[in-house]
mmCIF file of C-alpha atoms and ligand atoms in Angstrom:
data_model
loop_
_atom_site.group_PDB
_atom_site.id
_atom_site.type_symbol
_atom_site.label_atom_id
_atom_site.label_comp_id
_atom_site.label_asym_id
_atom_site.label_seq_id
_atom_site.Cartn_x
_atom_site.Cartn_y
_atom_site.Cartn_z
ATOM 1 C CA UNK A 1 -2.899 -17.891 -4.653
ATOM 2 C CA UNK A 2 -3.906 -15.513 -1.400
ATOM 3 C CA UNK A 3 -2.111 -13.926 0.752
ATOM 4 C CA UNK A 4 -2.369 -12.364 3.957
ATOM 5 C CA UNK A 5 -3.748 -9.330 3.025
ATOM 6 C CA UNK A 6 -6.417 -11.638 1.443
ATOM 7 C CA UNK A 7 -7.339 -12.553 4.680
ATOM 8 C CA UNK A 8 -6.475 -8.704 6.105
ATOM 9 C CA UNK A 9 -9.298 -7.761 3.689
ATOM 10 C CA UNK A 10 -12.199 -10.362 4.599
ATOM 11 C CA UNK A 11 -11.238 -8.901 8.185
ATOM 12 C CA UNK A 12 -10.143 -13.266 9.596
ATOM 13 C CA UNK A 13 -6.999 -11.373 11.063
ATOM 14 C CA UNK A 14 -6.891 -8.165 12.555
ATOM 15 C CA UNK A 15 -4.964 -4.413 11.129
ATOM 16 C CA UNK A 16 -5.075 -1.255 12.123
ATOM 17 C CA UNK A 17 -7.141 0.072 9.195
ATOM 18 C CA UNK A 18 -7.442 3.777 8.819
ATOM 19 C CA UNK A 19 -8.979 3.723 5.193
ATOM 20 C CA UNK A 20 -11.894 1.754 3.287
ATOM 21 C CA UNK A 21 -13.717 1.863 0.180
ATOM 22 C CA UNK A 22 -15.471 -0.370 -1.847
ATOM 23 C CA UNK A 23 -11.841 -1.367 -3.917
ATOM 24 C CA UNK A 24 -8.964 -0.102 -1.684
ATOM 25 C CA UNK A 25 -7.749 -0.545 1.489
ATOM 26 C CA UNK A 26 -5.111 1.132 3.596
ATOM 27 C CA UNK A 27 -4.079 -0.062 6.997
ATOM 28 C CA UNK A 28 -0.394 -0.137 8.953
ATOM 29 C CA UNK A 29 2.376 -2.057 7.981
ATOM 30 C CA UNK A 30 2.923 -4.269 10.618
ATOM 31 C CA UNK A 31 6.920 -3.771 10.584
ATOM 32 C CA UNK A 32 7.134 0.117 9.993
ATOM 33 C CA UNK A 33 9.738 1.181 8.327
ATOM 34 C CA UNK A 34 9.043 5.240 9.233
ATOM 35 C CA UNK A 35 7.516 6.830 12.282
ATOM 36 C CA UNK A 36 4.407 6.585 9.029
ATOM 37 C CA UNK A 37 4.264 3.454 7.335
ATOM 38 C CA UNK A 38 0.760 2.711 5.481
ATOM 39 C CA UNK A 39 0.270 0.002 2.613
ATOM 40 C CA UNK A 40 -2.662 0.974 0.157
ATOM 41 C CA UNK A 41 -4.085 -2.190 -1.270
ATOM 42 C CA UNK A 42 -6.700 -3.358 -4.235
ATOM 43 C CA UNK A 43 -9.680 -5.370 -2.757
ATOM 44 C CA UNK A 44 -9.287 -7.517 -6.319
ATOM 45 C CA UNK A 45 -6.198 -10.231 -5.532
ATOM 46 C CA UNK A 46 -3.270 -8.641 -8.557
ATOM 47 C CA UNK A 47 -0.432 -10.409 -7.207
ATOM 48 C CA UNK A 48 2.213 -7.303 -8.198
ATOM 49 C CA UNK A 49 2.083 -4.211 -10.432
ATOM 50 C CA UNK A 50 3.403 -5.663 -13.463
ATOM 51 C CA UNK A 51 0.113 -8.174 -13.816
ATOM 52 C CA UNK A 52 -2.045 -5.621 -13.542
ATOM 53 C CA UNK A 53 -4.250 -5.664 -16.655
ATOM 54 C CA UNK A 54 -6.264 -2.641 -19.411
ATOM 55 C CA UNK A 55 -9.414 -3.456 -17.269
ATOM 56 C CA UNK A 56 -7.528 -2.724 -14.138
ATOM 57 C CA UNK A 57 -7.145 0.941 -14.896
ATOM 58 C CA UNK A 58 -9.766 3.209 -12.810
ATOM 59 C CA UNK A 59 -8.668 0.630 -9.902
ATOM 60 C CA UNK A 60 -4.825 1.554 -10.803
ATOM 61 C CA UNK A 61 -6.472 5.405 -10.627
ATOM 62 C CA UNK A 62 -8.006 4.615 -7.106
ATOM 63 C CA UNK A 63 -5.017 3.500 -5.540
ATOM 64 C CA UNK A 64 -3.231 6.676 -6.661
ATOM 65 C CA UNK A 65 -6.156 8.859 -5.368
ATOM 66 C CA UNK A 66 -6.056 6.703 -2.107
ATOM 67 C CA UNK A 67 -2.848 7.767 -1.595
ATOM 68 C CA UNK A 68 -3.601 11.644 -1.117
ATOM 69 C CA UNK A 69 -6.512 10.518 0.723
ATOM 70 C CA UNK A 70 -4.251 8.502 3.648
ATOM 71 C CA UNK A 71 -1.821 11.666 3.264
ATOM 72 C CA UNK A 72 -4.473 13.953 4.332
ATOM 73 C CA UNK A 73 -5.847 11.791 7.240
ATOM 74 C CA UNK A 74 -1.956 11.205 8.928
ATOM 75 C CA UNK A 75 -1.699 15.202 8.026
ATOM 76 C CA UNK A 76 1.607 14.585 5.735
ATOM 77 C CA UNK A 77 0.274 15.678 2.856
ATOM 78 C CA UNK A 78 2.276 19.282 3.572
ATOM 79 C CA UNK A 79 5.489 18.269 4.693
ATOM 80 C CA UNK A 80 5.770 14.915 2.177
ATOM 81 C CA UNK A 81 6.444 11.390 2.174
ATOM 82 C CA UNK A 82 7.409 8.646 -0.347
ATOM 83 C CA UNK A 83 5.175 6.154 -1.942
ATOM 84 C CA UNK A 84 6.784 2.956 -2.778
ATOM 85 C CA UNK A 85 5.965 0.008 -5.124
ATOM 86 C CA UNK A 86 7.879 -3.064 -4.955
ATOM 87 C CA UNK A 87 7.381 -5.552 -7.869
ATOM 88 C CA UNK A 88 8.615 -9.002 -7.507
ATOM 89 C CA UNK A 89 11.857 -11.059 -5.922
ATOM 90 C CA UNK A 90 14.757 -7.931 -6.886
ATOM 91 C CA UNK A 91 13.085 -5.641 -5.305
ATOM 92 C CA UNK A 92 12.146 -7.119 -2.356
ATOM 93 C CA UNK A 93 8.364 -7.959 -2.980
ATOM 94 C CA UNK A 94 7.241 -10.287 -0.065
ATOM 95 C CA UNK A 95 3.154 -10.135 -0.178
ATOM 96 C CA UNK A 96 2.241 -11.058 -3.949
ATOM 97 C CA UNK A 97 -0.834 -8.524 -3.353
ATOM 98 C CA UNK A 98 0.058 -5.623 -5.233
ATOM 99 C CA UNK A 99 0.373 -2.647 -2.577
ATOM 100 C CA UNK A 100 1.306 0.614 -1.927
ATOM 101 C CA UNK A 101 3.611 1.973 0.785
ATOM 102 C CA UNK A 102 2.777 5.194 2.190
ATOM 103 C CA UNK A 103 5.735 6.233 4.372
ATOM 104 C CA UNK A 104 6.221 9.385 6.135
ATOM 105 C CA UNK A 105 7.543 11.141 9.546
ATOM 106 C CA UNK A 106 11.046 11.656 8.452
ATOM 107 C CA UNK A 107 13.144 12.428 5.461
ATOM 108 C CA UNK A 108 14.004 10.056 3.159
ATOM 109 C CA UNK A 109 17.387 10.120 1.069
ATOM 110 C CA UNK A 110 17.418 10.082 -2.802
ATOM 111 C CA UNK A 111 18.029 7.416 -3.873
ATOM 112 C CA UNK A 112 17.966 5.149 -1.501
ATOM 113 C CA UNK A 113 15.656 4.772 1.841
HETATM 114 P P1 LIG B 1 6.781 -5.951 0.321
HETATM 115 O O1 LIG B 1 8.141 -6.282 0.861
HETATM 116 O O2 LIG B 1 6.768 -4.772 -0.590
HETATM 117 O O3 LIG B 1 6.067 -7.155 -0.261
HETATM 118 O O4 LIG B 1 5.954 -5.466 1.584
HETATM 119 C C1 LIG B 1 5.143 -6.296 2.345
HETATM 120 C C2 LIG B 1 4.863 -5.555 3.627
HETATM 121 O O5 LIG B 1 3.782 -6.181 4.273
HETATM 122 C C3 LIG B 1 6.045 -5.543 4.609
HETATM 123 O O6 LIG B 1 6.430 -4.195 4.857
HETATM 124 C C4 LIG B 1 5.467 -6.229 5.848
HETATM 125 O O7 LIG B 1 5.917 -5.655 7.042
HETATM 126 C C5 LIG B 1 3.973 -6.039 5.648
HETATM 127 N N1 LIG B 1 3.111 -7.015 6.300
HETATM 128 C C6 LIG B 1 3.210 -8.371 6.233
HETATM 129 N N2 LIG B 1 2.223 -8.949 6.948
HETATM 130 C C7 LIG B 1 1.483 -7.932 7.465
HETATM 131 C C8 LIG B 1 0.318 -7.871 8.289
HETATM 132 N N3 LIG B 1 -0.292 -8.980 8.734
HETATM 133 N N4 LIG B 1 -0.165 -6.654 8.627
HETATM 134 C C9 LIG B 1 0.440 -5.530 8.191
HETATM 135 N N5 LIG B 1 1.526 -5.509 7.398
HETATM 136 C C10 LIG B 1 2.049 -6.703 7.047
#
C-alpha cells in the first residue's frame, strides 16, 4: 500500500528536502517535534523496520550513514541529537514507510522525549 512519502518521493507533493541519493531521502517533518526534526527515508516502499528483509541490508547501512550525513549538513553532528525509529501501532508509527527521525536543537531527556 503507499503512503505519502510515496508520493513525497516521486516529488506529486511538495517537502523541504535537504538530502538525496539514489535510495534515501531526508526532508522535514512537517509537524516538528524539535527546533531539528528530519525523517530519513528508503526510496524502496518497507512499510516499518521489522519487515525489512536479508536483501535489505546495505539499504539498512545507507540509512544509518544518511544519518551522519543530515547531521553534518544542520551542523549537529557536535553538539548531538536523537535518532528515532518507530515500528508499528504501540509506538506510535503513523506513515507505514519505514523512516528515520533525525531530531536535534535541544536536549532530549532519557528516557523519554
Ligand atoms: P511516525 O509517527 O513515526 O509514523 O512519523 C510520521 C511522521 O511523518 C510524523 O512526525 C509526521 O509529522 C510526518 N509527516 C506526515 N506527513 C508528512 C508530510 N507530508 N511531510 C513531512 N512530514 C510528514
Amino acid at each position: 500500500m503507499s503512503s505519502v512519502f510515496d508520493q513525497i518521493i516521486s516529488k506529486e507533493i511538495p517537502a523541504d528536502i535537504i538530502y538525496e541519493t539514489e535510495n534515501c531521502l531526508a526532508f522535514r517533518d512537517i509537524n516538528p517535534k524539535a527546533p531539528e526534526h528530519i525523517l530519513i527515508i528508503p526510496k524502496k516502499p518497507i512499510t516499518k523496520l521489522s519487515e525489512a528483509k536479508p536483501e535489505d541490508l546495505q539499504l539498512l547501512g545507507q540509512l544509518m550513514l544518511a544519518v551522519g550525513e543530515v547531521a553534518r549538513i544542520l551542523h549537529v553532528d557536535e553538539e548531538g541529537f536523537r535518532v528515532i525509529i518507530n515500528n508499528g501501532r504501540n509506538a506510535g508509527q503513523t506513515v507505514f514507510h519505514l523512516h528515520l527521525h533525525l531530531l536535534a536543537g535541544r536536549r532530549f531527556d532519557w528516557p523519554g522525549l
